[in-house]
Tab-separated table of C-alpha atoms and ligand atoms in Angstrom:
chain	number	residue	atom	x	y	z
N	1	UNK	CA	265.357	-93.165	26.959
N	2	UNK	CA	268.371	-91.066	28.454
N	3	UNK	CA	269.890	-88.880	25.901
N	4	UNK	CA	273.577	-90.325	24.647
N	5	UNK	CA	275.761	-87.602	25.524
N	6	UNK	CA	278.071	-89.332	22.551
N	7	UNK	CA	277.762	-92.448	19.886
N	8	UNK	CA	279.200	-94.516	17.833
N	9	UNK	CA	277.073	-94.214	14.317
N	10	UNK	CA	277.611	-96.723	11.111
N	11	UNK	CA	280.142	-99.058	12.540
N	12	UNK	CA	278.863	-102.781	12.601
N	13	UNK	CA	278.220	-104.413	16.566
N	14	UNK	CA	279.316	-107.605	17.477
N	15	UNK	CA	278.661	-109.897	20.504
N	16	UNK	CA	279.401	-112.701	21.878
N	17	UNK	CA	275.199	-113.131	20.691
N	18	UNK	CA	274.876	-111.026	17.142
N	19	UNK	CA	276.759	-108.916	14.781
N	20	UNK	CA	274.440	-106.183	13.712
N	21	UNK	CA	274.551	-102.957	11.769
N	22	UNK	CA	273.571	-99.968	14.560
N	23	UNK	CA	274.503	-97.334	16.207
N	24	UNK	CA	275.697	-97.486	20.674
N	25	UNK	CA	274.392	-94.848	22.656
N	26	UNK	CA	276.499	-93.829	25.447
N	27	UNK	CA	275.431	-91.760	28.996
N	28	UNK	CA	277.357	-91.310	32.021
N	29	UNK	CA	279.317	-93.719	31.162
N	30	UNK	CA	277.374	-96.485	30.107
N	31	UNK	CA	275.748	-97.848	27.166
N	32	UNK	CA	272.154	-96.713	27.468
N	33	UNK	CA	270.152	-97.365	23.578
N	34	UNK	CA	271.084	-98.927	20.348
N	35	UNK	CA	269.499	-98.195	17.549
N	36	UNK	CA	269.599	-95.914	14.006
N	37	UNK	CA	270.262	-92.722	13.316
N	38	UNK	CA	271.413	-91.662	17.022
N	39	UNK	CA	271.888	-88.130	18.024
N	40	UNK	CA	274.241	-86.760	20.094
N	41	UNK	CA	276.520	-83.683	21.036
N	42	UNK	CA	280.183	-85.679	19.992
N	43	UNK	CA	279.262	-88.503	17.610
N	44	UNK	CA	282.194	-91.741	16.691
N	45	UNK	CA	282.078	-92.554	13.653
N	46	UNK	CA	282.728	-96.246	13.041
N	47	UNK	CA	281.761	-96.990	9.112
N	48	UNK	CA	283.286	-99.736	7.934
N	49	UNK	CA	284.754	-100.398	11.713
N	50	UNK	CA	284.216	-103.208	13.948
N	51	UNK	CA	282.385	-102.164	17.468
N	52	UNK	CA	283.136	-104.647	19.626
N	53	UNK	CA	283.006	-105.115	23.229
N	54	UNK	CA	286.191	-104.510	25.080
N	55	UNK	CA	288.351	-107.299	25.239
N	56	UNK	CA	288.232	-108.743	29.347
N	57	UNK	CA	292.186	-110.400	31.134
N	58	UNK	CA	291.256	-112.870	32.749
N	59	UNK	CA	294.638	-113.710	33.220
N	60	UNK	CA	297.629	-111.578	33.614
N	61	UNK	CA	300.968	-110.525	36.259
N	62	UNK	CA	300.746	-107.280	37.139
N	63	UNK	CA	303.315	-105.885	39.670
N	64	UNK	CA	303.754	-109.397	41.307
N	65	UNK	CA	306.215	-109.514	43.749
N	66	UNK	CA	308.641	-112.587	42.994
N	67	UNK	CA	310.436	-114.699	45.524
N	68	UNK	CA	313.518	-115.464	43.569
N	69	UNK	CA	314.674	-111.340	42.963
N	70	UNK	CA	313.115	-111.027	39.496
N	71	UNK	CA	311.275	-108.189	39.171
N	72	UNK	CA	308.181	-107.794	36.426
N	73	UNK	CA	308.507	-105.165	34.048
N	74	UNK	CA	304.847	-103.889	34.006
N	75	UNK	CA	302.683	-102.284	36.912
N	76	UNK	CA	299.112	-101.085	36.635
N	77	UNK	CA	300.195	-97.689	35.219
N	78	UNK	CA	302.369	-99.615	31.757
N	79	UNK	CA	300.284	-102.627	31.774
N	80	UNK	CA	297.029	-101.149	31.571
N	81	UNK	CA	298.394	-98.696	28.904
N	82	UNK	CA	299.516	-102.011	27.543
N	83	UNK	CA	295.806	-103.588	27.773
N	84	UNK	CA	294.201	-100.579	26.597
N	85	UNK	CA	296.450	-100.271	23.851
N	86	UNK	CA	295.505	-103.451	22.818
N	87	UNK	CA	292.328	-103.175	23.112
N	88	UNK	CA	291.385	-104.936	26.746
N	89	UNK	CA	289.387	-102.491	28.733
N	90	UNK	CA	289.306	-104.850	31.904
N	91	UNK	CA	291.825	-107.327	33.399
N	92	UNK	CA	292.427	-109.672	36.234
N	93	UNK	CA	296.079	-109.813	37.267
N	94	UNK	CA	296.266	-112.272	40.816
N	95	UNK	CA	296.625	-110.873	43.924
N	96	UNK	CA	299.262	-113.447	45.311
N	97	UNK	CA	300.194	-114.937	49.089
N	98	UNK	CA	303.212	-115.099	49.840
N	99	UNK	CA	303.917	-118.047	51.601
N	100	UNK	CA	303.882	-117.256	55.951
N	101	UNK	CA	301.337	-114.146	54.878
N	102	UNK	CA	298.119	-113.927	55.021
N	103	UNK	CA	295.944	-113.416	51.397
N	104	UNK	CA	293.813	-110.274	53.352
N	105	UNK	CA	297.797	-108.749	52.878
N	106	UNK	CA	297.981	-109.761	49.492
N	107	UNK	CA	295.241	-108.429	48.445
N	108	UNK	CA	295.520	-104.951	50.470
N	109	UNK	CA	299.758	-104.710	48.847
N	110	UNK	CA	297.738	-105.400	45.518
N	111	UNK	CA	295.602	-102.602	46.196
N	112	UNK	CA	298.174	-100.108	46.854
N	113	UNK	CA	299.952	-101.019	43.916
N	114	UNK	CA	297.208	-100.744	41.174
N	115	UNK	CA	294.962	-97.304	43.228
N	116	UNK	CA	296.064	-94.487	41.210
N	117	UNK	CA	297.411	-95.893	38.305
N	118	UNK	CA	295.327	-98.126	36.960
N	119	UNK	CA	294.114	-96.827	32.949
N	120	UNK	CA	291.496	-99.718	32.901
N	121	UNK	CA	288.834	-101.072	35.488
N	122	UNK	CA	290.259	-104.519	37.146
N	123	UNK	CA	289.794	-107.114	39.521
N	124	UNK	CA	291.654	-109.664	41.383
N	125	UNK	CA	292.036	-112.943	41.737
N	126	UNK	CA	293.440	-114.587	44.104
N	127	UNK	CA	296.182	-117.453	44.511
N	128	UNK	CA	296.597	-119.384	47.823
N	129	UNK	CA	299.483	-120.843	47.905
N	130	UNK	CA	299.095	-121.144	52.351
N	131	UNK	CA	296.657	-123.468	53.136
N	132	UNK	CA	295.980	-122.144	56.705
N	133	UNK	CA	293.572	-122.705	58.875
N	134	UNK	CA	293.079	-119.450	59.291
N	135	UNK	CA	293.023	-118.605	55.335
N	136	UNK	CA	290.783	-122.300	55.039
N	137	UNK	CA	287.950	-120.665	58.522
N	138	UNK	CA	288.012	-116.922	57.424
N	139	UNK	CA	289.438	-115.236	55.305
N	140	UNK	CA	288.833	-117.006	52.407
N	141	UNK	CA	285.136	-117.028	52.528
N	142	UNK	CA	285.115	-113.085	53.765
N	143	UNK	CA	287.412	-112.178	49.785
N	144	UNK	CA	285.426	-114.288	48.457
N	145	UNK	CA	281.823	-112.391	50.116
N	146	UNK	CA	283.766	-108.808	49.561
N	147	UNK	CA	284.089	-109.842	45.358
N	148	UNK	CA	286.929	-112.108	45.171
N	149	UNK	CA	285.252	-114.433	44.103
N	150	UNK	CA	288.253	-116.055	42.298
N	151	UNK	CA	291.586	-118.172	42.737
N	152	UNK	CA	294.048	-119.892	41.559
N	153	UNK	CA	296.153	-123.126	42.627
N	154	UNK	CA	299.209	-124.088	41.197
N	155	UNK	CA	300.150	-127.784	41.856
N	156	UNK	CA	304.319	-127.135	40.355
N	157	UNK	CA	306.685	-124.228	41.684
N	158	UNK	CA	308.398	-124.080	45.225
N	159	UNK	CA	307.154	-121.411	46.692
N	160	UNK	CA	303.013	-122.034	45.066
N	161	UNK	CA	302.182	-125.964	44.614
N	162	UNK	CA	299.370	-126.847	46.783
N	163	UNK	CA	299.406	-131.279	47.717
N	164	UNK	CA	296.429	-133.041	46.675
N	165	UNK	CA	294.708	-132.932	50.479
N	166	UNK	CA	295.253	-128.923	50.202
N	167	UNK	CA	293.346	-128.598	47.311
N	168	UNK	CA	290.670	-130.217	47.956
N	169	UNK	CA	290.239	-128.385	51.050
N	170	UNK	CA	290.240	-124.558	49.132
N	171	UNK	CA	288.165	-127.232	46.097
N	172	UNK	CA	285.834	-127.871	48.797
N	173	UNK	CA	285.244	-123.592	50.303
N	174	UNK	CA	284.615	-123.141	46.547
N	175	UNK	CA	281.925	-125.411	46.538
N	176	UNK	CA	280.304	-124.171	48.777
N	177	UNK	CA	281.006	-119.857	49.077
N	178	UNK	CA	280.639	-120.063	45.166
N	179	UNK	CA	284.391	-119.513	44.007
N	180	UNK	CA	285.794	-120.188	40.868
N	181	UNK	CA	289.208	-121.975	41.295
N	182	UNK	CA	291.830	-121.815	38.433
N	183	UNK	CA	294.314	-124.483	38.055
N	184	UNK	CA	297.819	-124.272	37.090
N	185	UNK	CA	298.141	-128.531	35.800
N	186	UNK	CA	301.821	-129.421	36.237
N	187	UNK	CA	303.024	-132.370	37.767
N	188	UNK	CA	306.130	-130.854	40.449
N	189	UNK	CA	307.369	-134.279	41.804
N	190	UNK	CA	307.763	-135.018	37.717
N	191	UNK	CA	309.388	-131.395	36.328
N	192	UNK	CA	311.834	-131.524	39.054
N	193	UNK	CA	312.930	-135.646	38.643
N	194	UNK	CA	313.334	-134.307	35.074
N	195	UNK	CA	315.260	-131.036	35.638
N	196	UNK	CA	318.011	-133.624	37.765
N	197	UNK	CA	318.140	-136.327	35.674
N	198	UNK	CA	318.764	-133.052	32.453
N	199	UNK	CA	321.272	-131.098	35.055
N	200	UNK	CA	323.082	-133.772	35.567
N	201	UNK	CA	323.506	-134.649	31.878
N	202	UNK	CA	324.487	-130.891	31.662
N	203	UNK	CA	321.534	-130.403	29.434
N	204	UNK	CA	320.643	-126.548	31.228
N	205	UNK	CA	320.726	-124.939	28.206
N	206	UNK	CA	316.954	-122.346	27.666
N	207	UNK	CA	315.477	-124.450	25.124
N	208	UNK	CA	315.852	-127.827	28.066
N	209	UNK	CA	313.168	-126.565	29.778
N	210	UNK	CA	310.150	-127.685	27.579
N	211	UNK	CA	312.449	-131.778	28.079
N	212	UNK	CA	311.361	-130.482	31.740
N	213	UNK	CA	307.890	-130.364	31.138
N	214	UNK	CA	306.426	-132.591	28.745
N	215	UNK	CA	302.999	-132.819	27.846
N	216	UNK	CA	302.644	-135.753	29.714
N	217	UNK	CA	303.446	-133.945	33.186
N	218	UNK	CA	300.488	-131.192	31.604
N	219	UNK	CA	298.364	-134.079	31.103
N	220	UNK	CA	299.122	-135.984	34.895
N	221	UNK	CA	298.075	-132.672	36.084
N	222	UNK	CA	294.438	-131.600	34.142
N	223	UNK	CA	293.517	-135.268	34.663
N	224	UNK	CA	294.312	-134.657	38.944
N	225	UNK	CA	293.049	-131.616	38.919
N	226	UNK	CA	289.602	-132.805	37.068
N	227	UNK	CA	289.579	-135.702	39.991
N	228	UNK	CA	289.867	-133.953	42.285
N	229	UNK	CA	286.937	-131.367	41.453
N	230	UNK	CA	285.136	-134.159	40.650
N	231	UNK	CA	285.112	-135.254	44.303
N	232	UNK	CA	284.345	-133.037	45.584
N	233	UNK	CA	281.495	-131.846	43.303
N	234	UNK	CA	282.851	-128.358	42.306
N	235	UNK	CA	283.663	-126.503	39.256
N	236	UNK	CA	286.923	-126.128	38.173
N	237	UNK	CA	288.711	-124.285	35.736
N	238	UNK	CA	292.001	-125.089	33.899
N	239	UNK	CA	294.774	-122.763	33.280
N	240	UNK	CA	296.698	-121.368	29.645
N	241	UNK	CA	296.154	-125.381	28.332
N	242	UNK	CA	298.878	-126.317	25.677
N	243	UNK	CA	297.727	-128.988	23.658
N	244	UNK	CA	296.620	-131.831	22.988
N	245	UNK	CA	297.295	-134.404	25.346
N	246	UNK	CA	295.324	-132.056	28.128
N	247	UNK	CA	292.011	-131.070	25.733
N	248	UNK	CA	291.985	-134.171	25.631
N	249	UNK	CA	291.019	-134.939	29.713
N	250	UNK	CA	289.445	-132.120	29.861
N	251	UNK	CA	287.194	-133.166	26.569
N	252	UNK	CA	286.612	-136.664	28.739
N	253	UNK	CA	285.414	-134.524	31.381
N	254	UNK	CA	283.049	-132.287	29.644
N	255	UNK	CA	281.637	-135.502	27.691
N	256	UNK	CA	281.091	-136.275	30.973
N	257	UNK	CA	279.201	-133.589	31.854
N	258	UNK	CA	281.868	-132.286	34.609
N	259	UNK	CA	282.006	-128.733	35.002
N	260	UNK	CA	284.964	-128.376	33.690
N	261	UNK	CA	286.403	-124.600	31.606
N	262	UNK	CA	289.420	-124.291	30.411
N	263	UNK	CA	291.796	-121.609	29.029
N	264	UNK	CA	294.525	-121.469	25.839
N	265	UNK	CA	296.816	-118.501	25.418
N	266	UNK	CA	298.429	-116.613	22.256
N	267	UNK	CA	302.135	-118.759	22.580
N	268	UNK	CA	300.370	-121.846	22.249
N	269	UNK	CA	299.521	-121.029	18.913
N	270	UNK	CA	302.191	-119.190	17.830
N	271	UNK	CA	305.075	-119.629	19.688
N	272	UNK	CA	306.434	-124.341	19.661
N	273	UNK	CA	309.299	-125.649	21.351
N	274	UNK	CA	311.701	-124.997	18.675
N	275	UNK	CA	311.929	-121.019	19.730
N	276	UNK	CA	313.518	-122.008	22.910
N	277	UNK	CA	316.251	-123.451	20.806
N	278	UNK	CA	316.775	-119.853	19.724
N	279	UNK	CA	320.745	-118.960	19.391
N	280	UNK	CA	322.781	-118.292	22.692
N	281	UNK	CA	320.178	-117.505	25.528
N	282	UNK	CA	317.478	-115.826	23.310
N	283	UNK	CA	315.020	-119.150	23.613
N	284	UNK	CA	314.343	-117.841	26.805
N	285	UNK	CA	312.565	-114.622	25.884
N	286	UNK	CA	309.700	-117.851	24.894
N	287	UNK	CA	309.927	-119.443	28.500
N	288	UNK	CA	306.666	-120.501	29.684
N	289	UNK	CA	304.709	-123.100	31.750
N	290	UNK	CA	303.523	-125.421	30.571
N	291	UNK	CA	306.091	-124.670	27.570
N	292	UNK	CA	304.950	-124.223	23.856
N	293	UNK	CA	304.737	-127.742	22.471
N	294	UNK	CA	305.082	-127.983	18.382
N	295	UNK	CA	302.950	-127.538	15.591
N	296	UNK	CA	300.189	-130.825	15.773
N	297	UNK	CA	299.520	-129.565	19.134
N	298	UNK	CA	298.533	-125.752	17.684
N	299	UNK	CA	296.477	-127.199	15.392
N	300	UNK	CA	295.033	-128.724	18.589
N	301	UNK	CA	294.814	-125.401	20.001
N	302	UNK	CA	292.601	-124.375	17.349
N	303	UNK	CA	290.429	-127.092	17.072
N	304	UNK	CA	289.837	-126.639	21.060
N	305	UNK	CA	289.340	-123.022	20.039
N	306	UNK	CA	286.697	-124.055	17.583
N	307	UNK	CA	285.001	-126.572	19.114
N	308	UNK	CA	283.881	-124.787	22.323
N	309	UNK	CA	286.276	-126.838	24.625
N	310	UNK	CA	287.829	-123.581	25.436
N	311	UNK	CA	285.744	-120.852	26.632
N	312	UNK	CA	288.296	-118.432	27.782
N	313	UNK	CA	291.515	-116.857	25.314
N	314	UNK	CA	293.955	-114.872	28.291
N	315	UNK	CA	296.906	-113.729	27.654
N	316	UNK	CA	299.091	-114.223	30.676
N	317	UNK	CA	301.178	-111.610	30.209
N	318	UNK	CA	303.968	-112.341	32.258
N	319	UNK	CA	306.375	-109.778	32.433
N	320	UNK	CA	310.032	-110.016	32.752
N	321	UNK	CA	312.551	-108.237	30.812
N	322	UNK	CA	314.756	-110.209	28.951
N	323	UNK	CA	318.249	-108.371	28.939
N	324	UNK	CA	317.754	-107.357	32.502
N	325	UNK	CA	319.257	-108.851	35.607
N	326	UNK	CA	315.789	-108.792	37.088
N	327	UNK	CA	314.481	-110.462	34.990
N	328	UNK	CA	315.494	-113.503	31.844
N	329	UNK	CA	319.316	-112.861	32.492
N	330	UNK	CA	318.972	-112.618	36.469
N	331	UNK	CA	321.476	-115.955	37.202
N	332	UNK	CA	323.249	-114.838	34.036
N	333	UNK	CA	323.098	-114.973	30.146
N	334	UNK	CA	324.099	-119.105	30.078
N	335	UNK	CA	321.947	-119.717	33.510
N	336	UNK	CA	320.716	-123.070	34.383
N	337	UNK	CA	317.043	-122.948	32.638
N	338	UNK	CA	316.008	-123.928	35.971
N	339	UNK	CA	316.437	-120.665	37.072
N	340	UNK	CA	315.322	-118.427	34.127
N	341	UNK	CA	311.377	-116.966	35.477
N	342	UNK	CA	309.144	-118.032	33.368
N	343	UNK	CA	306.636	-116.233	31.588
N	344	UNK	CA	306.002	-113.905	28.294
N	345	UNK	CA	304.315	-110.488	28.100
N	346	UNK	CA	301.287	-110.426	25.528
N	347	UNK	CA	298.556	-108.426	26.413
N	348	UNK	CA	298.512	-105.916	24.153
N	349	UNK	CA	298.389	-108.345	21.795
N	350	UNK	CA	296.489	-111.024	22.486
N	351	UNK	CA	293.421	-109.403	20.917
N	352	UNK	CA	294.775	-108.600	17.269
N	353	UNK	CA	297.186	-112.153	17.205
N	354	UNK	CA	293.431	-113.811	17.367
N	355	UNK	CA	291.269	-111.912	15.326
N	356	UNK	CA	293.975	-112.075	12.020
N	357	UNK	CA	294.996	-115.921	12.607
N	358	UNK	CA	290.954	-116.374	13.506
N	359	UNK	CA	288.430	-114.508	12.532
N	360	UNK	CA	290.702	-113.203	9.482
N	361	UNK	CA	292.090	-116.612	8.145
N	362	UNK	CA	288.562	-118.087	8.897
N	363	UNK	CA	288.953	-119.835	12.057
N	364	UNK	CA	286.225	-118.759	14.299
N	365	UNK	CA	283.597	-116.227	13.487
N	366	UNK	CA	283.343	-112.559	15.031
N	367	UNK	CA	280.608	-113.938	17.630
N	368	UNK	CA	282.802	-116.892	18.997
N	369	UNK	CA	286.322	-114.264	19.102
N	370	UNK	CA	284.466	-112.203	21.457
N	371	UNK	CA	283.126	-114.945	23.604
N	372	UNK	CA	285.741	-116.157	24.176
N	373	UNK	CA	288.069	-112.788	24.958
N	374	UNK	CA	285.190	-110.679	25.908
N	375	UNK	CA	281.987	-112.157	26.845
N	376	UNK	CA	283.041	-116.180	28.380
N	377	UNK	CA	285.923	-114.324	31.108
N	378	UNK	CA	282.803	-111.460	31.759
N	379	UNK	CA	281.392	-114.222	32.779
N	380	UNK	CA	283.171	-117.636	34.347
N	381	UNK	CA	284.517	-114.316	36.635
N	382	UNK	CA	280.837	-112.564	37.978
N	383	UNK	CA	281.863	-109.121	35.868
N	384	UNK	CA	278.712	-109.574	33.798
N	385	UNK	CA	277.456	-107.819	31.353
N	386	UNK	CA	278.393	-105.183	33.216
N	387	UNK	CA	281.574	-106.211	31.670
N	388	UNK	CA	282.054	-107.887	28.228
N	389	UNK	CA	279.050	-107.291	25.848
N	390	UNK	CA	276.638	-103.923	24.310
N	391	UNK	CA	273.626	-103.934	26.076
N	392	UNK	CA	271.613	-102.019	27.616
N	393	UNK	CA	273.078	-100.566	31.156
N	394	UNK	CA	276.283	-102.019	30.334
N	395	UNK	CA	279.717	-100.250	30.533
N	396	UNK	CA	280.831	-98.295	27.447
N	397	UNK	CA	283.645	-100.919	26.983
N	398	UNK	CA	283.605	-100.405	23.290
N	399	UNK	CA	287.101	-101.104	20.982
N	400	UNK	CA	286.567	-99.966	17.230
N	401	UNK	CA	288.397	-101.959	15.212
N	402	UNK	CA	289.977	-101.395	11.896
N	403	UNK	CA	289.561	-104.993	10.622
N	404	UNK	CA	291.800	-104.589	7.463
N	405	UNK	CA	294.724	-102.356	8.820
N	406	UNK	CA	298.191	-104.389	8.611
N	407	UNK	CA	301.121	-104.275	11.560
N	408	UNK	CA	303.676	-105.927	11.502
N	409	UNK	CA	303.887	-107.280	15.139
N	410	UNK	CA	307.827	-105.391	16.413
N	411	UNK	CA	309.118	-104.723	20.064
N	412	UNK	CA	309.127	-100.955	19.569
N	413	UNK	CA	305.008	-100.272	19.054
N	414	UNK	CA	303.886	-101.882	21.766
N	415	UNK	CA	303.280	-100.463	25.527
N	416	UNK	CA	304.698	-102.069	27.982
N	417	UNK	CA	307.814	-101.820	29.610
N	418	UNK	CA	309.431	-105.102	28.272
N	419	UNK	CA	312.467	-105.100	26.033
N	420	UNK	CA	311.053	-107.665	23.629
N	421	UNK	CA	307.571	-109.471	22.397
N	422	UNK	CA	308.474	-113.000	21.571
N	423	UNK	CA	305.815	-111.959	18.000
N	424	UNK	CA	308.335	-109.688	16.485
N	425	UNK	CA	307.905	-109.544	12.780
N	426	UNK	CA	304.126	-111.380	12.936
N	427	UNK	CA	302.047	-109.698	9.955
N	428	UNK	CA	298.726	-108.942	11.768
N	429	UNK	CA	295.775	-107.718	9.527
N	430	UNK	CA	292.846	-105.739	11.422
N	431	UNK	CA	294.398	-103.229	14.814
N	432	UNK	CA	292.446	-101.717	17.968
N	433	UNK	CA	292.036	-98.088	16.471
N	434	UNK	CA	289.166	-96.673	19.245
N	435	UNK	CA	289.507	-97.522	22.654
N	436	UNK	CA	286.232	-96.444	25.044
N	437	UNK	CA	286.365	-96.951	28.932
N	438	UNK	CA	283.287	-96.124	30.544
N	439	UNK	CA	282.043	-93.939	27.631
N	440	UNK	CA	285.733	-92.153	27.612
N	441	UNK	CA	287.900	-92.126	24.569
N	442	UNK	CA	291.767	-93.480	26.138
N	443	UNK	CA	293.009	-94.745	23.131
N	444	UNK	CA	293.100	-92.674	19.545
N	445	UNK	CA	294.285	-93.546	15.807
N	446	UNK	CA	296.124	-96.425	18.198
N	447	UNK	CA	297.676	-94.036	21.089
N	448	UNK	CA	296.886	-93.887	25.330
N	449	UNK	CA	295.270	-90.616	25.595
N	450	UNK	CA	294.074	-91.011	29.093
N	451	UNK	CA	294.808	-90.754	33.016
N	452	UNK	CA	296.348	-92.642	35.150
N	453	UNK	CA	295.062	-93.883	37.425
N	454	UNK	CA	291.213	-93.683	36.359
N	455	UNK	CA	290.577	-97.186	36.398
N	456	UNK	CA	288.144	-98.598	39.365
N	457	UNK	CA	288.330	-101.585	40.855
N	458	UNK	CA	285.224	-104.422	40.396
N	459	UNK	CA	284.732	-106.606	43.315
N	460	UNK	CA	283.153	-109.630	41.251
N	461	UNK	CA	279.999	-111.229	42.128
N	462	UNK	CA	279.109	-115.205	42.774
N	463	UNK	CA	279.946	-116.393	39.560
N	464	UNK	CA	276.378	-118.415	38.255
N	465	UNK	CA	279.136	-121.083	35.959
N	466	UNK	CA	280.889	-122.102	39.632
N	467	UNK	CA	277.999	-123.286	40.632
N	468	UNK	CA	278.371	-127.073	41.690
N	469	UNK	CA	276.012	-130.048	40.246
N	470	UNK	CA	275.164	-131.421	42.900
N	471	UNK	CA	275.974	-134.618	42.353
N	472	UNK	CA	279.340	-135.409	44.224
N	473	UNK	CA	279.627	-135.314	48.259
N	474	UNK	CA	278.672	-132.553	50.299
N	475	UNK	CA	281.474	-133.666	52.922
P	501	LIG	O1	305.125	-119.354	32.673
P	501	LIG	C1	304.034	-118.558	33.044
P	501	LIG	N1	302.866	-119.199	32.175
P	501	LIG	N2	304.005	-117.404	34.266
P	501	LIG	C2	303.545	-117.165	34.384
P	501	LIG	C3	302.722	-117.370	35.885
P	501	LIG	C4	301.584	-118.987	35.484
P	501	LIG	O2	301.875	-119.501	36.142
P	501	LIG	O3	300.554	-118.506	34.962
P	502	LIG	ZN1	300.116	-120.812	35.670
P	503	LIG	ZN1	299.896	-117.262	34.690
């Protein structure tokens, strides 16, 4: 056995498979031993603490150039410091193709944005917005081979959306080349039609955002995405699922044996459309797409987390400042909802919120918590078992939790560069106290102590969950 240079002693170690009491031995950034009474020069005492794999946040937006003049408040430095302080040690943001530019250009651009800044390890999903012959014939296949093995496609937003024909084209590349396809499922035409009607009636305040994107809009698109994937015979992952109606479509597909995966996010457990009704323009703080729904939907999302319908719990951190002409107030403090940047911040609060309300209240157990927030996203995006578990040979990305620490979430304790949190005032029990990335302590007593730029780019393997069933068309 390689002698550890660091040992985490006396903790309760949890993975997606087991909860055990043991020491964790670390050498040269990797886990080299799990056992009793391990010795090393450096020791972290984790008595009374939980020792979990660092979180893997597989849906967040950092420094993503926006077409409308808005600017994301978090780049790779503040965004990943915030991730680390919230117990997350791997992030998978998006390299977004701008229409008219190549996919390769997007990837090079995002590397330049991340290098020298990220403090935790990172991979990239692609966003495909321009389905050219070059993208289909050359760029996408080579990028998949080079370690960019997942991509997101949009069914809405004028500058990003693909039509069904284009979706089929990219899904068939995913099938042939082994990539994971993620879909933002909302019906663009319905949203445009409803928005037009609402604007004609003068109903343009932030809360009408929810009325412009009712559950049926998400349900129809979810079903269509599943059907297109069935036609091609390729697995698909529906991102940021908001409630019962989309969940029913996903469950229906899973019951038929389709490889349909799904993700949800804290905003669908902790916010409702009522939050968009806050005084004046304040509702803009909770505007995201799909919008938060109602209390029954929150319950449906909890049930789907409990019963295995969802595989992934991510943040969809979309960092726009509120009181800022480059953020939510891009078009002023009385802007129509259709012109307010979408998205809520949450990379740092993702894990404490789910831990406290999920594990603390007995809705999910510790193993399921690790599965949803770390092991599954690592598996589904080709990073497992290097990331997402505590096992011999895995990177020593570890978060040590104080399960009893009580914290009131307020924006001033967070490390993002956004001027608000939608979770202001929520009290949680359990907080990530110490965070190790590749064996190095980067968060101590809740504060970041690592070096800017220490995060490394990760090439993703072709994920096993992206394998087709082999039952459909092979056109
Ligand atoms: O409103 C949201 N979710 N904004 C972020 C972009 C996206 O679609 O994930
Ligand atoms: Zn989306
Ligand atoms: Zn997103």
